[in-house]
Tab-separated table of C-alpha atoms and ligand atoms in Angstrom:
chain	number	residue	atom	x	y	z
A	1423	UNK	CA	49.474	102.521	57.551
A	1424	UNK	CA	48.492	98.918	57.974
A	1425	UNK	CA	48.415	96.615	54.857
A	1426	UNK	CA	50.715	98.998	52.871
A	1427	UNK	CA	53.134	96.373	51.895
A	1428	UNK	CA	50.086	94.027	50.714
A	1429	UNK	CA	49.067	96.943	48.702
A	1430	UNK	CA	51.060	97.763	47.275
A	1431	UNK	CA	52.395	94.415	45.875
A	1432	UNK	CA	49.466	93.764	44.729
A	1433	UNK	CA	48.362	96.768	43.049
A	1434	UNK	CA	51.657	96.649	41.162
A	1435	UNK	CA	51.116	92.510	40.185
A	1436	UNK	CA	47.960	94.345	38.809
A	1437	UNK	CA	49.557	96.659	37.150
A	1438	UNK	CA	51.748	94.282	34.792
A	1439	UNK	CA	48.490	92.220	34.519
A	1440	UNK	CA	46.481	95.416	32.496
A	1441	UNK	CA	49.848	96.188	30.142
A	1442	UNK	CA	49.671	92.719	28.785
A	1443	UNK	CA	45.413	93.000	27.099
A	1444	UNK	CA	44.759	89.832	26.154
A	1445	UNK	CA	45.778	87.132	28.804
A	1446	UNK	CA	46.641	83.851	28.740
A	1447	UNK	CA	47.204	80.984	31.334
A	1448	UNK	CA	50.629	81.400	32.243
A	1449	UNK	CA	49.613	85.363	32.978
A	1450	UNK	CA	47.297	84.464	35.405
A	1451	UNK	CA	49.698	81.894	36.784
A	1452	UNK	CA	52.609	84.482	37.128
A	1453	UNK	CA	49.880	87.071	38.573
A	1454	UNK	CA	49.092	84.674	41.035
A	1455	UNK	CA	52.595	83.432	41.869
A	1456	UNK	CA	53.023	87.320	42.875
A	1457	UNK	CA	49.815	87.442	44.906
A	1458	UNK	CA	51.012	84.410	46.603
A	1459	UNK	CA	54.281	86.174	47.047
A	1460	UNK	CA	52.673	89.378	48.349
A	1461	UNK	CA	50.198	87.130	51.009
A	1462	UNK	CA	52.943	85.545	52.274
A	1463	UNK	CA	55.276	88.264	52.740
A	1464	UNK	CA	52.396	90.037	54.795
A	1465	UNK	CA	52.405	87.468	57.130
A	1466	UNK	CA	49.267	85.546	55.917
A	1467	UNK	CA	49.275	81.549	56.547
A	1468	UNK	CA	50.849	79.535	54.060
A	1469	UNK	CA	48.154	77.184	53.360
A	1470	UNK	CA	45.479	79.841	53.348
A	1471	UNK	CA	47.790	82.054	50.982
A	1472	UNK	CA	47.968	78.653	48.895
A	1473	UNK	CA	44.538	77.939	48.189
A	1474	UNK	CA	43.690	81.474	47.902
A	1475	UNK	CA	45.862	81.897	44.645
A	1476	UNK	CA	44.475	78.489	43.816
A	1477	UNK	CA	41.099	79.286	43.981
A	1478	UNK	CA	41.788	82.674	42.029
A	1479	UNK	CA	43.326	80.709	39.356
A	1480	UNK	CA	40.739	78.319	39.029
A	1481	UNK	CA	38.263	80.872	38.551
A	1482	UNK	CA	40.138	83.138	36.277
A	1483	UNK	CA	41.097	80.767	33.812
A	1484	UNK	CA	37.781	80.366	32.474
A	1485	UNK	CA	37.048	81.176	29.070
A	1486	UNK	CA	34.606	83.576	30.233
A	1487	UNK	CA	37.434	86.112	32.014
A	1488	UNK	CA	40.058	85.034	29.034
A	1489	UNK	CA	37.529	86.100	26.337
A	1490	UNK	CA	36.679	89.641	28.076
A	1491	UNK	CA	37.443	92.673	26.879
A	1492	UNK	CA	38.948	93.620	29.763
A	1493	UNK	CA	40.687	90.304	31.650
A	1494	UNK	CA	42.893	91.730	33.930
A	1495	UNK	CA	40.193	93.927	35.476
A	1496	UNK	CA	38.046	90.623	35.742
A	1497	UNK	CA	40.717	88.774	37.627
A	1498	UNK	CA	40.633	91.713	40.362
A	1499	UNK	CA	37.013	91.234	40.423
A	1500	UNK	CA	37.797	87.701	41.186
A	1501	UNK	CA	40.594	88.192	43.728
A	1502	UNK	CA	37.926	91.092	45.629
A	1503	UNK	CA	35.586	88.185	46.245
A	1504	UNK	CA	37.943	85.492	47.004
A	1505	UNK	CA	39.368	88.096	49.656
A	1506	UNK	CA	35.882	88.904	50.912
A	1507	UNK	CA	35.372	85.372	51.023
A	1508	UNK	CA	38.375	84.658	53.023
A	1509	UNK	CA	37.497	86.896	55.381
A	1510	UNK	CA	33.577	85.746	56.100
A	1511	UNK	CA	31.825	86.815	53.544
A	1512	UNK	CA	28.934	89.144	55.445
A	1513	UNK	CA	29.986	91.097	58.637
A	1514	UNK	CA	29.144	88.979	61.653
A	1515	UNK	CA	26.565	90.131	64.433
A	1516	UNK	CA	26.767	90.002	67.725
A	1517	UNK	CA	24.861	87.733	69.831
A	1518	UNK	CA	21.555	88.646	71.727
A	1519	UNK	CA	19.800	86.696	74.772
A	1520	UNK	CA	16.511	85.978	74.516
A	1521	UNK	CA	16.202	86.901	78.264
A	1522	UNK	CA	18.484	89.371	79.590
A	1523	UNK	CA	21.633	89.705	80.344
A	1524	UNK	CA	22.862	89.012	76.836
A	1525	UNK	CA	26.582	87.786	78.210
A	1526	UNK	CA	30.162	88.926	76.731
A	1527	UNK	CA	33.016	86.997	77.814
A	1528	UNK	CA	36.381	88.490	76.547
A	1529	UNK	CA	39.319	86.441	76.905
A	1530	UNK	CA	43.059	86.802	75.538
A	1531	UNK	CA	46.529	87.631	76.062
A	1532	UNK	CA	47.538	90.299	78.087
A	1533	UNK	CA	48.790	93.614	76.313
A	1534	UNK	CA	46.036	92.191	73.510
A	1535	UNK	CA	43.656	95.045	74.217
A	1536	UNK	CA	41.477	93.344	76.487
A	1537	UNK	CA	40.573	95.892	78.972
A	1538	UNK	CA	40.550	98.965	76.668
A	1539	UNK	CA	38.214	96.611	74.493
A	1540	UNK	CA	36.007	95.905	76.856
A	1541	UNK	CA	35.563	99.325	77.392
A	1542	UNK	CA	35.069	100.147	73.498
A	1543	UNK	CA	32.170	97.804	73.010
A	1544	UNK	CA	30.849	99.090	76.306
A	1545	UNK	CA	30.460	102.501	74.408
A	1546	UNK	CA	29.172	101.281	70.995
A	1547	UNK	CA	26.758	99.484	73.217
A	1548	UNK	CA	25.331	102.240	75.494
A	1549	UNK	CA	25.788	104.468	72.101
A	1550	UNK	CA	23.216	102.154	70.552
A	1551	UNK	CA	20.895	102.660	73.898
A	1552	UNK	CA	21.588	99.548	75.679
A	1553	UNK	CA	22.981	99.455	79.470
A	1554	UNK	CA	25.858	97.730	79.737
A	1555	UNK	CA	27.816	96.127	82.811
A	1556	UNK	CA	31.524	95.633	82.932
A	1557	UNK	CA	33.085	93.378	85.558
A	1558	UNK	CA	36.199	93.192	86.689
A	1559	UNK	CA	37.322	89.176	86.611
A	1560	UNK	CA	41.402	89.994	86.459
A	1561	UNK	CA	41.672	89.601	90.038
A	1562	UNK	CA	45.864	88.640	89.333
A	1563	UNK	CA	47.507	91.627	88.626
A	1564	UNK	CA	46.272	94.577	91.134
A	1565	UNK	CA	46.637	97.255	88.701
A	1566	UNK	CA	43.807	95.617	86.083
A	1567	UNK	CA	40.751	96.421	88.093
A	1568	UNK	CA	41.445	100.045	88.795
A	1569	UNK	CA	42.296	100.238	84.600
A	1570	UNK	CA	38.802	98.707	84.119
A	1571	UNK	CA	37.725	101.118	86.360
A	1572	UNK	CA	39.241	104.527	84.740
A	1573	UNK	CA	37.912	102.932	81.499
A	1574	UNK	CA	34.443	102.236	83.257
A	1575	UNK	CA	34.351	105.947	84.299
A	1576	UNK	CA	35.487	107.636	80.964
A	1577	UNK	CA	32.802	105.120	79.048
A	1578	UNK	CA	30.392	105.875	81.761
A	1579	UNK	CA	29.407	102.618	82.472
A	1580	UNK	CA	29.339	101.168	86.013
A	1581	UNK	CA	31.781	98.809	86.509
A	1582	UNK	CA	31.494	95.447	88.700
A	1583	UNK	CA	34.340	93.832	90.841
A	1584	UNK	CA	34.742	92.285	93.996
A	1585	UNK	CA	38.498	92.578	94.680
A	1586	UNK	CA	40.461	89.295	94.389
A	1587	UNK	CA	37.243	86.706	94.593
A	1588	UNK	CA	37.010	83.297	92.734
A	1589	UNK	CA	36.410	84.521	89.095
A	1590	UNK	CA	33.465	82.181	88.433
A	1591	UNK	CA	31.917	83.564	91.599
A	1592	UNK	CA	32.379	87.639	90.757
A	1593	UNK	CA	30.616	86.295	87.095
A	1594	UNK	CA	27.497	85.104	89.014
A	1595	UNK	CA	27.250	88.043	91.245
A	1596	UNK	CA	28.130	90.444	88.448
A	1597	UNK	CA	24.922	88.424	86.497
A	1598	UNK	CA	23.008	88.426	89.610
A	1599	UNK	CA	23.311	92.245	89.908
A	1600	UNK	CA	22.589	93.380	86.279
A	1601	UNK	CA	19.613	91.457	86.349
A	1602	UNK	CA	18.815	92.976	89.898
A	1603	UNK	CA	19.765	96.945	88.143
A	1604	UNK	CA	18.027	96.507	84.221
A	1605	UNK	CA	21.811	96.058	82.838
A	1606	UNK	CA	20.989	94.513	79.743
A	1607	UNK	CA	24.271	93.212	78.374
A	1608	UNK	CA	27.446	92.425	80.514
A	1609	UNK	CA	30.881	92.382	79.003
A	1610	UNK	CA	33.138	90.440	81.834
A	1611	UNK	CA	37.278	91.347	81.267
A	1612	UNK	CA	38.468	88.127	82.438
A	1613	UNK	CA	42.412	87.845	83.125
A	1614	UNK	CA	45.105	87.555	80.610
A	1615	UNK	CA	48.576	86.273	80.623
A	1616	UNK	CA	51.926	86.409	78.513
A	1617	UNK	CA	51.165	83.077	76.933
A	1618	UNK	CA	48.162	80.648	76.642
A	1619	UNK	CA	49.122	78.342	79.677
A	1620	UNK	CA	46.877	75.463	81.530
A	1621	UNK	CA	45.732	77.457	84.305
A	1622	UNK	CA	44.312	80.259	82.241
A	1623	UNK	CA	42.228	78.076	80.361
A	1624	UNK	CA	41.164	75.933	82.802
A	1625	UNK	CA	39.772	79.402	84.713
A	1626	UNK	CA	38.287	80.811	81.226
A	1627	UNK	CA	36.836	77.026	80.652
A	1628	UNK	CA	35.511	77.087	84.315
A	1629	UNK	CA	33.960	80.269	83.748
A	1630	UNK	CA	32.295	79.402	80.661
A	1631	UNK	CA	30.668	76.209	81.670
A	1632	UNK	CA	29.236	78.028	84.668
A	1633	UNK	CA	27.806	81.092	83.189
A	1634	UNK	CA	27.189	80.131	79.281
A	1635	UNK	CA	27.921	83.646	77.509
A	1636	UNK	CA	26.187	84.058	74.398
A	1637	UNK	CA	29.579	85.531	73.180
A	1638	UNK	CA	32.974	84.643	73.686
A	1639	UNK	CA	34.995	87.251	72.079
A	1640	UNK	CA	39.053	86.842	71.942
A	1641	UNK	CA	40.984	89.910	71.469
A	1642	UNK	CA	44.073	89.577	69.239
A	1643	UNK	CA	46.847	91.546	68.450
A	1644	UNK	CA	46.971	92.166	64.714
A	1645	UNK	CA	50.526	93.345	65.057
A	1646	UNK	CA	51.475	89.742	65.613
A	1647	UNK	CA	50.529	88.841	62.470
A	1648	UNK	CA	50.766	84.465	62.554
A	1649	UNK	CA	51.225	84.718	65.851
A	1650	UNK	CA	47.968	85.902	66.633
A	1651	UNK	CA	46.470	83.645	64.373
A	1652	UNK	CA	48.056	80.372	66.625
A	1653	UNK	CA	46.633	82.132	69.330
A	1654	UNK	CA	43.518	82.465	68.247
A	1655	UNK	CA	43.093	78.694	67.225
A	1656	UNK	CA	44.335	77.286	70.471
A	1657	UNK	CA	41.789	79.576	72.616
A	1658	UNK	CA	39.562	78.254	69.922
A	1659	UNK	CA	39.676	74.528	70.096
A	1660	UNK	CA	40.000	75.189	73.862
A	1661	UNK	CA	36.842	77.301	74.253
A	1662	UNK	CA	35.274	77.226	71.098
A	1663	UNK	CA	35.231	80.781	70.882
A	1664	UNK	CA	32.090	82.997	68.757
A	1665	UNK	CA	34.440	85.825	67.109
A	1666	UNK	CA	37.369	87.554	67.168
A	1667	UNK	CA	38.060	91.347	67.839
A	1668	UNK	CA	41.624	92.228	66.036
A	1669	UNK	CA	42.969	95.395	67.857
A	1670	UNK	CA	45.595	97.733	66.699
A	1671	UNK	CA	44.803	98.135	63.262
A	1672	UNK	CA	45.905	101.653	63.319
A	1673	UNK	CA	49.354	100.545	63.359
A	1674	UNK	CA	51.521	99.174	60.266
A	1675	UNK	CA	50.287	96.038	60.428
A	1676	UNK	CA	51.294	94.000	57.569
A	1677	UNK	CA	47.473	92.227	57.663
A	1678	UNK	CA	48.381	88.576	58.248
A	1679	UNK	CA	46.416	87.881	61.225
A	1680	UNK	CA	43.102	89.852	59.251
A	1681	UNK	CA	43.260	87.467	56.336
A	1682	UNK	CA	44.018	84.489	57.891
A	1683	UNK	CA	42.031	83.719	61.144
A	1684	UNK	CA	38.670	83.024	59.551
A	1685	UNK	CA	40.520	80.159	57.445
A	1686	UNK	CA	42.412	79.228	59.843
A	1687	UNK	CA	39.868	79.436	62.542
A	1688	UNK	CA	36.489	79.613	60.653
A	1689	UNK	CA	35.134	82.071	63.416
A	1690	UNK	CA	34.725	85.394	62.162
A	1691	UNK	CA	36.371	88.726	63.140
A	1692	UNK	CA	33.444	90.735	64.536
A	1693	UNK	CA	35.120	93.898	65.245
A	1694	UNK	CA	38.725	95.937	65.196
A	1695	UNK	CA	40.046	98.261	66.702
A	1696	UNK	CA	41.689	100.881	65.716
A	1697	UNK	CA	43.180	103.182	68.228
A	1698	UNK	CA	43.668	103.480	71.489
A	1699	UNK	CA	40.413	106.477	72.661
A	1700	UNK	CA	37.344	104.296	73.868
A	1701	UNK	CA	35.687	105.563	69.987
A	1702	UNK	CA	38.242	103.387	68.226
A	1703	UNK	CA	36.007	100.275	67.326
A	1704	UNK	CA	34.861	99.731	64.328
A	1705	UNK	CA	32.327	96.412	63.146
A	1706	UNK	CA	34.521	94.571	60.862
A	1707	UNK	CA	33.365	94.578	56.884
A	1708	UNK	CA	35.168	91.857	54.825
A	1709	UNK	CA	34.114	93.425	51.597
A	1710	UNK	CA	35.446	97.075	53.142
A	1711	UNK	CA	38.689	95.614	53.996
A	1712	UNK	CA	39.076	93.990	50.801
A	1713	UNK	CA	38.318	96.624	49.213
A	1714	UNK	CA	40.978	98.746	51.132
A	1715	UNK	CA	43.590	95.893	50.977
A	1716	UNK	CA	43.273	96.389	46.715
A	1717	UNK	CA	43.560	100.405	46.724
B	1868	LIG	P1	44.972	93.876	77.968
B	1868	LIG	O1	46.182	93.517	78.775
B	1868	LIG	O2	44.678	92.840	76.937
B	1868	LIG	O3	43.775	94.219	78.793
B	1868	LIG	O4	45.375	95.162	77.091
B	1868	LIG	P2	45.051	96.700	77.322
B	1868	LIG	O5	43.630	96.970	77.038
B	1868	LIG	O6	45.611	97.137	78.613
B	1868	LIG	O7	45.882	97.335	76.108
B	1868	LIG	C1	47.288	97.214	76.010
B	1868	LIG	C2	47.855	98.452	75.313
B	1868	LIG	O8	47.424	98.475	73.949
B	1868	LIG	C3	47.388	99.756	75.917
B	1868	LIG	O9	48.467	100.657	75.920
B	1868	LIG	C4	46.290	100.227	74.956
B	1868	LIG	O10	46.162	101.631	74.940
B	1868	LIG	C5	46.809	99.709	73.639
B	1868	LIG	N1	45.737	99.452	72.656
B	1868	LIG	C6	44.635	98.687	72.830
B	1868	LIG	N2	43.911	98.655	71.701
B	1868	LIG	C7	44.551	99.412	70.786
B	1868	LIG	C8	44.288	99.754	69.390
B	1868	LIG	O11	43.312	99.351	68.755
B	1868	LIG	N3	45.219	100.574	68.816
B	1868	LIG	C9	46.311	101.039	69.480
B	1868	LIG	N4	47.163	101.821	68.810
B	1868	LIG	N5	46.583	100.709	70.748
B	1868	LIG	C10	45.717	99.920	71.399
C-alpha cells in the first residue's frame, strides 16, 4: 500500500512520544529528528522535509502544547496541519471558462498516465453532466491515437484527431468543432516523451500560446518519487503549469512526490489516480491524505 513506510515510522516516533507524558524540548527535538528521518526516507525533498520538522518544532515548543495534559497528542495535531499545509491546504478546483470550451491541456512524460488520464477526467466530467471532447495531439507514436481512441469509446466520449497534423492546428480544429457540437470542456492528450527535451516543450509552449487553456494539468508518476517532483518543476517554470494530477497511487509508493510538489512547485495536486479502470480518479484532499499518511 502506498505511504506504508511513512506510516509507519511515524506512527511509531508517535508512539515513544505518548510513553514519555510530560515533554520537554529535547522530546520534541528527537520526535522531529525521526519525522525528518521518516520524510526523507520516503523520498520527500530535503529542504521541504527540513522546514517541515522546523516548522513542527517551532510550533510545538510552545508553552501552550508543553503545559497540556496531553502533549504528545498536541504535537500530532500540529504535524496533521503542517502536513495539510504542505500539501495546499484546501483541495484545488478545476478551472471553468466563462465562454465555452473550458480548455484542458495535459502534458507529461510518456508512461506518466497521460492518455488513460485523459480519459478518467473525461468520465468524472460527463459523470458530473458536462460533454466533454478528447483530442488526439500525440501524432508521434502511431499507436497513441488508437489508445485515446479505445479509451474514448469505453468513456463514451467522442474523441477528436486528425492523423499526424501540426499539433497546434488539430487544437484549433478540435476547439473549432466542440464549439460547432455543444462540447463544453475539451481535454487535449498532447504527446509525451522519455525525458523533458527542447522539442517537446517548445510544441507544448507553441500550443499553449496559441490556444490559452484555462488548465494545464501535468501528469506525474508518483512512483518516481523526487523524480517526479524535478519533473514537475521544469514543465513548471517552462509552462507555468495550473495543477498536477499524481497517478499510480495504488501502488507502494513511498509518498515523496505527494508531499513535496506543492513546496517544491507551489501548484497544487488537483487529482490522483489510483488505478488503472477509467473510475480510478479521485479529487485530491490534503487534509484526507494527511490524515491517511498518520494512521
Ligand atoms: P501516457 O504514456 O502518459 O499516456 O501513459 P498511459 O496512460 O498510457 O499509462 C501508462 C501505463 O500506466 C498504462 O499501463 C496504464 O494502465 C498505467 N496507469 C495509468 N494510470 C495508472 C494508475 O493510476 N494506477 C495504475 N496502477 N496504473 C496506471
Amino acid at each position: 500500500m502506498a505511504f506504508e513506510g511513512l506510516a509507519d515510522k511515524l506512527s511509531a516516533a508517535f508512539k515513544r512520544l505518548k510513553s514519555k507524558g510530560k515533554l520537554n524540548e529535547a522530546d520534541v527535538k528527537e520526535a522531529m529528528r525521526e519525522v525528518r528521518l521518516a520524510l526523507l526516507e520516503a523520498d520527500v525533498n530535503y529542504k521541504v522535509a527540513k522546514d517541515f520538522t522546523n516548522t513542527v518544532s517551532e510550533r510545538a515548543i510552545g508553552s501552550e502544547v508543553m503545559e497540556s495534559l496531553t502533549p504528545a497528542q498536541m504535537v500530532i495535531k500540529i504535524v496533521n496541519e503542517e502536513l495539510t499545509a504542505l500539501m495546499g491546504g484546501s483541495d484545488a478546483k478545476i478551472a471553468s471558462a466563462s465562454s465555452p470550451p473550458t480548455i484542458l491541456m495535459l502534458c507529461g512524460l510518456q508512461g506518466a498516465g497521460k492518455t488513460t488520464h485523459a480519459g478518467k477526467l473525461a468520465v468524472m466530467l460527463k459523470n458530473k453532466g458536462h460533454r466533454p471532447l478528447l483530442v488526439a495531439c500525440d501524432i508521434y507514436r502511431p499507436a497513441a491515437i488508437k489508445q485515446l481512441q479505445v479509451v474514448g469509446e469505453k468513456a463514451g466520449v467522442p474523441v477528436f484527431e486528425m492523423g499526424t497534423a501540426n499539433p497546434v492546428e488539430i487544437c484549433k480544429a478540435a476547439i473549432r468543432h466542440a464549439k460547432d457540437y455543444g462540447n463544453d470542456m475539451v481535454l487535449i492528450d498532447t504527446a509525451g516523451r522519455l525525458q523533458i527535451d527542447e522539442v517537446l516543450m517548445n510544441e507544448l509552449k507553441d500550443i499553449k500560446n496559441t490556444i490559452s487553456p484555462h488548465e494545464i494539468l501535468l501528469v506525474v508518476d508518483s512512483m518516481t518519487g523526487q523524480e517526479a517532483v524535478n519533473v514537475a518543476k521544469t514543465f513548471d517554470e517552462l509552462l507555468n503549469i495550473t495543477g498536477v494530477i499524481l497517478t499510480k497511487l495504488d501502488g507502494d509508493t513511498r509518498g515523496g512526490a505527494a508531499l513535496s510538489v506543492r513546496a517544491v512547485t507551489g501548484k497544487p495536486i488537483k487529482f490522483v489516480g489510483t488505478g488503472e479502470k477509467l473510475q480510478d480518479l479521485e479529487v485530491f484532499h490534503p487534509d484526507r491524505m494527511a490524515s491517511r499518511i498518520l494512521g
